[in-house]
Tab-separated table of C-alpha atoms (C1' of nucleotides) in Angstrom:
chain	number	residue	atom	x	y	z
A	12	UNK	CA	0.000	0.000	0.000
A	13	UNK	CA	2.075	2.459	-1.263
A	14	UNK	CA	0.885	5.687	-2.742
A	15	UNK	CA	1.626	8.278	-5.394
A	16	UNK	CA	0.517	11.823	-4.092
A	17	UNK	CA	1.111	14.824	-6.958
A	18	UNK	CA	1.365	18.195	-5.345
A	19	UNK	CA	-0.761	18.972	-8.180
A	20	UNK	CA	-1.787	17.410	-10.788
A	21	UNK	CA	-5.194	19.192	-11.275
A	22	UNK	CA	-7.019	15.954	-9.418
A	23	UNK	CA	-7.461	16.884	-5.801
A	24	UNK	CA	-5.401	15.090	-3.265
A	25	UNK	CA	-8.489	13.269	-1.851
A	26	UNK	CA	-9.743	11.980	-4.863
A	27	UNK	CA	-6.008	11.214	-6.102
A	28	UNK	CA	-5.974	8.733	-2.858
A	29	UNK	CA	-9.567	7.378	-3.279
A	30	UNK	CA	-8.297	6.445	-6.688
A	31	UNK	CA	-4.930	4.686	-5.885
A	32	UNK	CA	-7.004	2.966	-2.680
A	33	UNK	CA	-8.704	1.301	-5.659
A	34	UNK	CA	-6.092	0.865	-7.845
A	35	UNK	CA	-4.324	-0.693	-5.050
A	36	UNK	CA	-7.736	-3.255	-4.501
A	37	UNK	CA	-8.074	-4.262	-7.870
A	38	UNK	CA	-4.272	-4.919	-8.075
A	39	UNK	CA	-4.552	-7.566	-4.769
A	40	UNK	CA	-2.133	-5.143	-2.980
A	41	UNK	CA	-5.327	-4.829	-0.619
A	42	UNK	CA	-6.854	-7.562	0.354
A	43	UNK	CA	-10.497	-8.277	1.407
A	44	UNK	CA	-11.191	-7.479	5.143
A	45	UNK	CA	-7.694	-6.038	5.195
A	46	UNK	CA	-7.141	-2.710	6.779
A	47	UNK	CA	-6.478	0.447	5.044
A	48	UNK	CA	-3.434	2.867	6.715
A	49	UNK	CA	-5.587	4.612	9.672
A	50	UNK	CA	-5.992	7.941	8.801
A	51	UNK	CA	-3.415	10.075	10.998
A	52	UNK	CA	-1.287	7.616	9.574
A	53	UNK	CA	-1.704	7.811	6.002
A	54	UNK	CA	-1.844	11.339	6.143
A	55	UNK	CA	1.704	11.477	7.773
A	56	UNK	CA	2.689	8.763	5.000
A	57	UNK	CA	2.375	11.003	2.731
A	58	UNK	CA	2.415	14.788	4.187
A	59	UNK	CA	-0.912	15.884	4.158
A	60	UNK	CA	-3.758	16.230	6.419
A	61	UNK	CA	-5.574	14.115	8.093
A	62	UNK	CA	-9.104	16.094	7.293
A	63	UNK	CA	-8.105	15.345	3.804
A	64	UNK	CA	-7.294	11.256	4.059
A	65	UNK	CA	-10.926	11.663	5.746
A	66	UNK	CA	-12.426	12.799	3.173
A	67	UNK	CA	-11.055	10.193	0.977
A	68	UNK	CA	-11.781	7.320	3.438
A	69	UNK	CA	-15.567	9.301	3.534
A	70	UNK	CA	-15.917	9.075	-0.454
A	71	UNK	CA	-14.577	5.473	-0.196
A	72	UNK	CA	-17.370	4.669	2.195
A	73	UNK	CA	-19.514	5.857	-0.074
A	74	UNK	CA	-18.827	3.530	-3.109
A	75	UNK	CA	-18.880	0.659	-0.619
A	76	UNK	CA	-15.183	0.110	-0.937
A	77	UNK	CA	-14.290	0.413	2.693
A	78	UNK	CA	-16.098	-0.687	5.816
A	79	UNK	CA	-15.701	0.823	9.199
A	80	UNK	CA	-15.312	-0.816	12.385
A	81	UNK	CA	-15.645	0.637	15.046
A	82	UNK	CA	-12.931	2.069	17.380
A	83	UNK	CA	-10.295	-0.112	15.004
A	84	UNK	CA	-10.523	1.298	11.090
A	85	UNK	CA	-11.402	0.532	7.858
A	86	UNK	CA	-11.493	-2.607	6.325
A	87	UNK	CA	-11.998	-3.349	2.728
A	88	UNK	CA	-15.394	-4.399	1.552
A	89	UNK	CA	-16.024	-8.040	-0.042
A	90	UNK	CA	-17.570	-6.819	-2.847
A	91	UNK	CA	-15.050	-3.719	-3.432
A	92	UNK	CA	-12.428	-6.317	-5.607
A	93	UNK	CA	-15.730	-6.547	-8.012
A	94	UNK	CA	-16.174	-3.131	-8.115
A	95	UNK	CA	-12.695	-1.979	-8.152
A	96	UNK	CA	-11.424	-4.177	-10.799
A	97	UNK	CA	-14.701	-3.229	-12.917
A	98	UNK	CA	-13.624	0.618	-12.374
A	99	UNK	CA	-9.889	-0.105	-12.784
A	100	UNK	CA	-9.706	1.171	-16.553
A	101	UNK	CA	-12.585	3.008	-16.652
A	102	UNK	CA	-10.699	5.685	-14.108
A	103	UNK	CA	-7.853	5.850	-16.584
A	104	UNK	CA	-10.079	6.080	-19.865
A	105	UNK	CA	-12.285	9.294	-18.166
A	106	UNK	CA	-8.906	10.555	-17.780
A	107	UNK	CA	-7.468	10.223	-21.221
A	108	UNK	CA	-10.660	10.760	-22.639
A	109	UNK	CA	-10.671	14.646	-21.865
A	110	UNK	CA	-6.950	14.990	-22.750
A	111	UNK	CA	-7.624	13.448	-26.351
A	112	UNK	CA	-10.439	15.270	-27.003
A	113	UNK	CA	-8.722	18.349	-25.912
A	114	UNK	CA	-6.126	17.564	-28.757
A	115	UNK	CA	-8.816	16.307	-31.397
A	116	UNK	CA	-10.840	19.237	-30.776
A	117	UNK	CA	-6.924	21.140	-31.709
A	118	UNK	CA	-6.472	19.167	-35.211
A	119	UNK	CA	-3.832	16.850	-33.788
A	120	UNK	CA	-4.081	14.152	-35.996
A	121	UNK	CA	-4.464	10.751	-34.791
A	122	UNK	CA	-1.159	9.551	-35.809
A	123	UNK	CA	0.379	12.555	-33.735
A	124	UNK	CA	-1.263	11.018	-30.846
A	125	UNK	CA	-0.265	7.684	-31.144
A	126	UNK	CA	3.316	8.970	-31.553
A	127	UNK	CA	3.378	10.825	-28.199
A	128	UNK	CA	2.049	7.630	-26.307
A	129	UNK	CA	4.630	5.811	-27.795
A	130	UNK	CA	7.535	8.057	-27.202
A	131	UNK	CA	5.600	8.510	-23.289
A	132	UNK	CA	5.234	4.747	-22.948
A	133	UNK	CA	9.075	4.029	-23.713
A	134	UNK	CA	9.769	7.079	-21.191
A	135	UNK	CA	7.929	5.137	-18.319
A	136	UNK	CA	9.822	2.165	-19.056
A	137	UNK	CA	13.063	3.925	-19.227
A	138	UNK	CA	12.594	5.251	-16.113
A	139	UNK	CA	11.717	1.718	-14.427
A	140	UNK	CA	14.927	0.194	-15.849
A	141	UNK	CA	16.761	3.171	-14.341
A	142	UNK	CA	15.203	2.755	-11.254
A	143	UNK	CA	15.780	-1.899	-11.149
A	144	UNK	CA	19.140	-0.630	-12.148
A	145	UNK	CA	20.067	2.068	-9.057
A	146	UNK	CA	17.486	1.514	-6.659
A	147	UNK	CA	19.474	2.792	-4.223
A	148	UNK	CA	20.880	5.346	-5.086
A	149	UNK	CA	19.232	9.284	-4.877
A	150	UNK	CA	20.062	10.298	-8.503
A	151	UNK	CA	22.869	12.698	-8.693
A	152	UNK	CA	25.370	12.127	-11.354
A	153	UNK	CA	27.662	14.790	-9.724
B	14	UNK	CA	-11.650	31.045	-34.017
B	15	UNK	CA	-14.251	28.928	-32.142
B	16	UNK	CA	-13.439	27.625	-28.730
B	17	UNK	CA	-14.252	24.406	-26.725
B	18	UNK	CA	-14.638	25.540	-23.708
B	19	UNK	CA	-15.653	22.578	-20.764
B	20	UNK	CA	-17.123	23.266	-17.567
B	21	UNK	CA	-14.321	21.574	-16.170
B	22	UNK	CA	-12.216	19.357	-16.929
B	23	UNK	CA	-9.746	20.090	-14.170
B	24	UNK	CA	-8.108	23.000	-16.237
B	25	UNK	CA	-9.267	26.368	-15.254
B	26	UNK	CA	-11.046	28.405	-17.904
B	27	UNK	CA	-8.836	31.112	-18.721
B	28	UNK	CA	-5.896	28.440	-19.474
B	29	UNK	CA	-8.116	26.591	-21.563
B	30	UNK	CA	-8.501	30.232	-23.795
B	31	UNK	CA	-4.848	30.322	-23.815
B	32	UNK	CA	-4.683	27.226	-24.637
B	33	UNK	CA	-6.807	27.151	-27.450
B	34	UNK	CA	-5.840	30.820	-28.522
B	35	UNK	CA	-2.093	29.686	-29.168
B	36	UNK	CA	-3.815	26.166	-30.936
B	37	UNK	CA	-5.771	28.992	-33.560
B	38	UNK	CA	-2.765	30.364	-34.184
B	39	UNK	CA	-0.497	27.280	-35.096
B	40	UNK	CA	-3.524	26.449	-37.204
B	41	UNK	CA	-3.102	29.018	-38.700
B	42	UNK	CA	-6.901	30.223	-37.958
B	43	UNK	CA	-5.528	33.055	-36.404
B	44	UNK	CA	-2.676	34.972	-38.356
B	45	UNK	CA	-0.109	37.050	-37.721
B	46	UNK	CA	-1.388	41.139	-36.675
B	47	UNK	CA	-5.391	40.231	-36.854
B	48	UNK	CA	-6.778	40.919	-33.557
B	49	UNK	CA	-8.522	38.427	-31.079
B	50	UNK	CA	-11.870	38.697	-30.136
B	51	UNK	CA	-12.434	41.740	-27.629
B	52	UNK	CA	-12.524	40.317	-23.917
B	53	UNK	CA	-16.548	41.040	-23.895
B	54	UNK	CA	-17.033	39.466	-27.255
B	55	UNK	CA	-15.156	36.362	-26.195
B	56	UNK	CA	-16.741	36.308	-22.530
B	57	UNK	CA	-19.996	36.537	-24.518
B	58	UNK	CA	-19.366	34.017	-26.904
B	59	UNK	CA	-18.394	31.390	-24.515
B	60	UNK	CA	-20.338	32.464	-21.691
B	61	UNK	CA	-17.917	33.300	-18.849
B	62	UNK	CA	-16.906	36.634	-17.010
B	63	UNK	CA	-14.921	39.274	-19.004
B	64	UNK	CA	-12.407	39.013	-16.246
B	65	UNK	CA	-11.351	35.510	-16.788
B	66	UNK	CA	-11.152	36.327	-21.009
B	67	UNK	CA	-9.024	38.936	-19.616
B	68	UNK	CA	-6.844	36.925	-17.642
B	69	UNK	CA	-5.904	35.141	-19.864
B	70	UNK	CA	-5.226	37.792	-22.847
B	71	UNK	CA	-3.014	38.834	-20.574
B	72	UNK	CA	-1.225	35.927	-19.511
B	73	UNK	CA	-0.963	35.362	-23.552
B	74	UNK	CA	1.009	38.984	-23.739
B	75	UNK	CA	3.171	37.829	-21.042
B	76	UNK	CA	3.587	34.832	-23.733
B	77	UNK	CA	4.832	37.202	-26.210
B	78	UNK	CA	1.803	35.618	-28.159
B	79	UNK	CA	-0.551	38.759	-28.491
B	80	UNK	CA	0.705	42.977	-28.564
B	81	UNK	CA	-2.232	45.126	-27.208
B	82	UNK	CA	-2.847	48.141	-29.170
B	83	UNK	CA	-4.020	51.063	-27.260
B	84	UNK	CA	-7.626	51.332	-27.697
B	85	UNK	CA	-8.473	48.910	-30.397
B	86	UNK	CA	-7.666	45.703	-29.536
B	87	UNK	CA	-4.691	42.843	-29.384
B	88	UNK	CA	-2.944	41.664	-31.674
B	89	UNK	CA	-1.050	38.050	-32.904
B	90	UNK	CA	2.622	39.253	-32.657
B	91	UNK	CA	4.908	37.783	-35.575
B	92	UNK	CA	6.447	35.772	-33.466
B	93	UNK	CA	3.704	33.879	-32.183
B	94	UNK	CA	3.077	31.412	-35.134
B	95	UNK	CA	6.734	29.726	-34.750
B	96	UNK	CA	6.093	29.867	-30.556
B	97	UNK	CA	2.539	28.254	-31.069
B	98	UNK	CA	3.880	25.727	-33.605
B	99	UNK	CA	6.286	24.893	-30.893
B	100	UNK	CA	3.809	24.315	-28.245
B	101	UNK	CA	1.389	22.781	-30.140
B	102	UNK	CA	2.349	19.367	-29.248
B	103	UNK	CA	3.634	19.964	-25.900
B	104	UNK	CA	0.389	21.573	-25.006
B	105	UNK	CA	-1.067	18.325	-25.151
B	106	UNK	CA	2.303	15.742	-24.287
B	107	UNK	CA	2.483	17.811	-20.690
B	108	UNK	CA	-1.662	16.439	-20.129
B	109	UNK	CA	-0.855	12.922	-21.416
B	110	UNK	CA	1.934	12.502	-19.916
B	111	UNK	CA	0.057	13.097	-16.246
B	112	UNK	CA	-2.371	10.503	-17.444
B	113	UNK	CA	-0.171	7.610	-18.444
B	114	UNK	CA	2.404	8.199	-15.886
B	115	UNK	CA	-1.061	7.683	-13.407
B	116	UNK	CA	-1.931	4.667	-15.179
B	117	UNK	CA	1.845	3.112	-15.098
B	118	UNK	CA	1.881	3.991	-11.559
B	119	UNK	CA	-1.049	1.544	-11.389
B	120	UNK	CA	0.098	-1.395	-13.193
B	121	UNK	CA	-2.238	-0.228	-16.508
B	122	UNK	CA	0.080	-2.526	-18.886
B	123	UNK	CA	1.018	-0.583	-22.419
B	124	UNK	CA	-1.372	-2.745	-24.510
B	125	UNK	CA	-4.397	-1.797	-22.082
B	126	UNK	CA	-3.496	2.027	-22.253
B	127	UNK	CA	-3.024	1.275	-26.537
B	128	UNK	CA	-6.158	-0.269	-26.282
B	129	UNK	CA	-8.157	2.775	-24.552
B	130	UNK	CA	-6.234	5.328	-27.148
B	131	UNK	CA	-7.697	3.351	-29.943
B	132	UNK	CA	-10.900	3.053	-28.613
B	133	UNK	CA	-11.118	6.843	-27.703
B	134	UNK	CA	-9.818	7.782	-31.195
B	135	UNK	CA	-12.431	5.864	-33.419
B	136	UNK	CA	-15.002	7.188	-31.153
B	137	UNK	CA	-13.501	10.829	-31.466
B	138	UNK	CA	-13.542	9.631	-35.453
B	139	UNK	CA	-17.507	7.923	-34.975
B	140	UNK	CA	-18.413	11.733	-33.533
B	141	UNK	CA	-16.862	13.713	-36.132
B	142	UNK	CA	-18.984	11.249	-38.726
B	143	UNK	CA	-22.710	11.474	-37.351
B	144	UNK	CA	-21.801	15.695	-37.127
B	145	UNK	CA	-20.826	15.671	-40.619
B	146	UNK	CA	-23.822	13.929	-41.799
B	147	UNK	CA	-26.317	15.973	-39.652
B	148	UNK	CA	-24.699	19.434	-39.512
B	149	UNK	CA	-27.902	21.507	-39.112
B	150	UNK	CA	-29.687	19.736	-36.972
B	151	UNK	CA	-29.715	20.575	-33.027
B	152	UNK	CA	-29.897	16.887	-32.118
B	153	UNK	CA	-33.448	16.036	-31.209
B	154	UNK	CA	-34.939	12.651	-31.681
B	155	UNK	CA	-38.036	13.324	-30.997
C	11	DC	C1'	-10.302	1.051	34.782
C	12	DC	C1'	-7.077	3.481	31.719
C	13	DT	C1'	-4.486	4.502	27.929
C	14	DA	C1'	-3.640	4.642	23.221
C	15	DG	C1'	-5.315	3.964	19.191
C	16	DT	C1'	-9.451	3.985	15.893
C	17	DG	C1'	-13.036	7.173	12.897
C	18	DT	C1'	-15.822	11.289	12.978
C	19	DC	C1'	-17.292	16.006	13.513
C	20	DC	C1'	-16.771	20.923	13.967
C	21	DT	C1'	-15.032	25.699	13.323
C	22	DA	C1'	-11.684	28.747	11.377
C	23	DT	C1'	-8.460	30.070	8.047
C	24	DC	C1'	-6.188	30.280	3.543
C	25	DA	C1'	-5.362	30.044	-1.645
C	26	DC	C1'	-7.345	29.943	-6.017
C	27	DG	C1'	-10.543	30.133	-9.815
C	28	DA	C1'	-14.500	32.505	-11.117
C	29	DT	C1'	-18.165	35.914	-10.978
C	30	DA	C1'	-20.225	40.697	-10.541
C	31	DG	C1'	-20.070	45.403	-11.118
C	32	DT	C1'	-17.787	49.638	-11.510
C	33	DA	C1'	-14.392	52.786	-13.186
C	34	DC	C1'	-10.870	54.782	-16.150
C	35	DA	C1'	-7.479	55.811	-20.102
C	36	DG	C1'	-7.020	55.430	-24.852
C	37	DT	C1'	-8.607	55.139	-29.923
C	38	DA	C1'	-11.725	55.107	-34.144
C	39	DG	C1'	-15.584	56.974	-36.580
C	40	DT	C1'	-19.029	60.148	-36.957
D	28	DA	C1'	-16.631	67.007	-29.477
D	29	DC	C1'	-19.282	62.915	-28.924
D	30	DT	C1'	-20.068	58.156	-28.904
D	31	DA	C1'	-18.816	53.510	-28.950
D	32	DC	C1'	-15.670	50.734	-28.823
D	33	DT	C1'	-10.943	48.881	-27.012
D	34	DG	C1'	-7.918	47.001	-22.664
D	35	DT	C1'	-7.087	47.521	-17.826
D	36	DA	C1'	-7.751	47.967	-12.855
D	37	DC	C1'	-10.097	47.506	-8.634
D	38	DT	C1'	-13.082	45.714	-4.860
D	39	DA	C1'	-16.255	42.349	-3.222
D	40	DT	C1'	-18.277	37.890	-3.122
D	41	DC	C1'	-18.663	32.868	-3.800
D	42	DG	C1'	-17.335	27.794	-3.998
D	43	DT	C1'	-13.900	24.461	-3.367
D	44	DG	C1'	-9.758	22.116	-1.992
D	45	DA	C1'	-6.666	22.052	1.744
D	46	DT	C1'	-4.804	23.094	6.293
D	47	DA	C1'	-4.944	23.629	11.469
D	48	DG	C1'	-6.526	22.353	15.812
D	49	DG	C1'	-9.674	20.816	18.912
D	50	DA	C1'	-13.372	17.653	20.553
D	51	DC	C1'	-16.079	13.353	20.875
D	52	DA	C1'	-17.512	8.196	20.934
D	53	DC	C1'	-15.710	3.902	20.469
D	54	DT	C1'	-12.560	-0.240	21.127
D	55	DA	C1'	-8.410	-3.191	21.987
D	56	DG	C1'	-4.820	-4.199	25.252
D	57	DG	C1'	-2.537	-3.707	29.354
DNA sequence: CCTAGTGTCCTATCACGATAGTACAGTAGT
DNA sequence: ACTACTGTACTATCGTGATAGGACACTAGG
């Protein structure tokens, strides 16, 4: 359970955690009836507060992903690997849905498109080999 | 120079204008010393405050994209088509890019985010086709 | 019982994007 | 000169995302 917060990415941080919650689900890296990070936890995880992780936990209640119990925390649902793993694209696809019709609506051709995912994809994987290959080390070359 | 302005999308409205201003001009539907819609023509044509049209005529200037001229209106600078032309795939690189690195960060493998780019440009492609054969209408089926 | 840990709720404050309305300096056309 | 445009500036207000800090009810473990 290991999160990716973006200062700012133009999602809000709560929504940005309810998201990776489920990402994190429908990849099996939460388990049913597990328990999610408490939330003075989480929020100190990853430096931002707690009223914020609530709200996150709050929405997550919500979509019947999380369960509370009392006095102990939040455990995930039974039926949220269903639900998560039916969302799991669709959360990407609203995404990249906007972004491509931003450039469509611009007369970037199609082919223009599929050449910056390309050139993006093989710039994701460049960085994972860079990171299998120094995953120690903090990145300065000087 | 028609814009596509959305509700939101997670980008505020006046970068969306300045967006799609500097997008006119690399297409070449806005040239070089013809003046952009007065800030209470645009904020009338898309339906948002003359302030925000302003904001972002002036965050084009700052740009270098657009010269005000004192009384009458402002102007595409000469240098703005090679700037725009510059941008114009950056523009929309800098939004995929948050989007895929998102969907890497959550095991999305490269053939499922191929898959969604497909699927999201024949239906940008399927939209362009049913306005093309029913241009007048206003979209009523009954 | 008591303590430390849960989630939850509440008020207050701040930044930012957007709106509303007003005002002013400059220019073009009559 | 007068009018109708231009851009620009200013204050005030609103909603939202986020922070800060305090308070409460509950529960597990000693």
């Amino acid at each position: 359970m290991q999160l990716h917060i973006e200062a700012s990415n133009g999602i809000p941080i709560y929504e940005q955690i309810c998201r990776q919650v489920k990402f994190a689900i429908a990849n099996k890296a939460l388990q049913v009836g597990e328990h999610v990070p408490s939330v003075r936890e989480m929020a100190g995880r990853i430096a931002v507060n707690p009223n914020t992780v609530s709200r996150a936990y709050r929405d997550l209640q919500t979509d019947g992903v999380l369960i509370p119990i009392r006095g102990t925390g939040l455990a995930v649902t039974p039926e949220a690997p269903a639900k998560c793993n039916a969302e799991r694209l669709d959360l990407i696809r609203d995404r990249l849905r906007i972004v491509l019709a931003e450039a469509h609506h611009n007369q970037i051709t199609p082919d223009e498109i599929r050449q910056l995912v390309e050139s993006e994809l093989h710039r994701l994987e460049s960085l994972d080999a860079d990171n299998s290959l120094k995953p120690v080390t903090t990145g300065e070359t000087a």
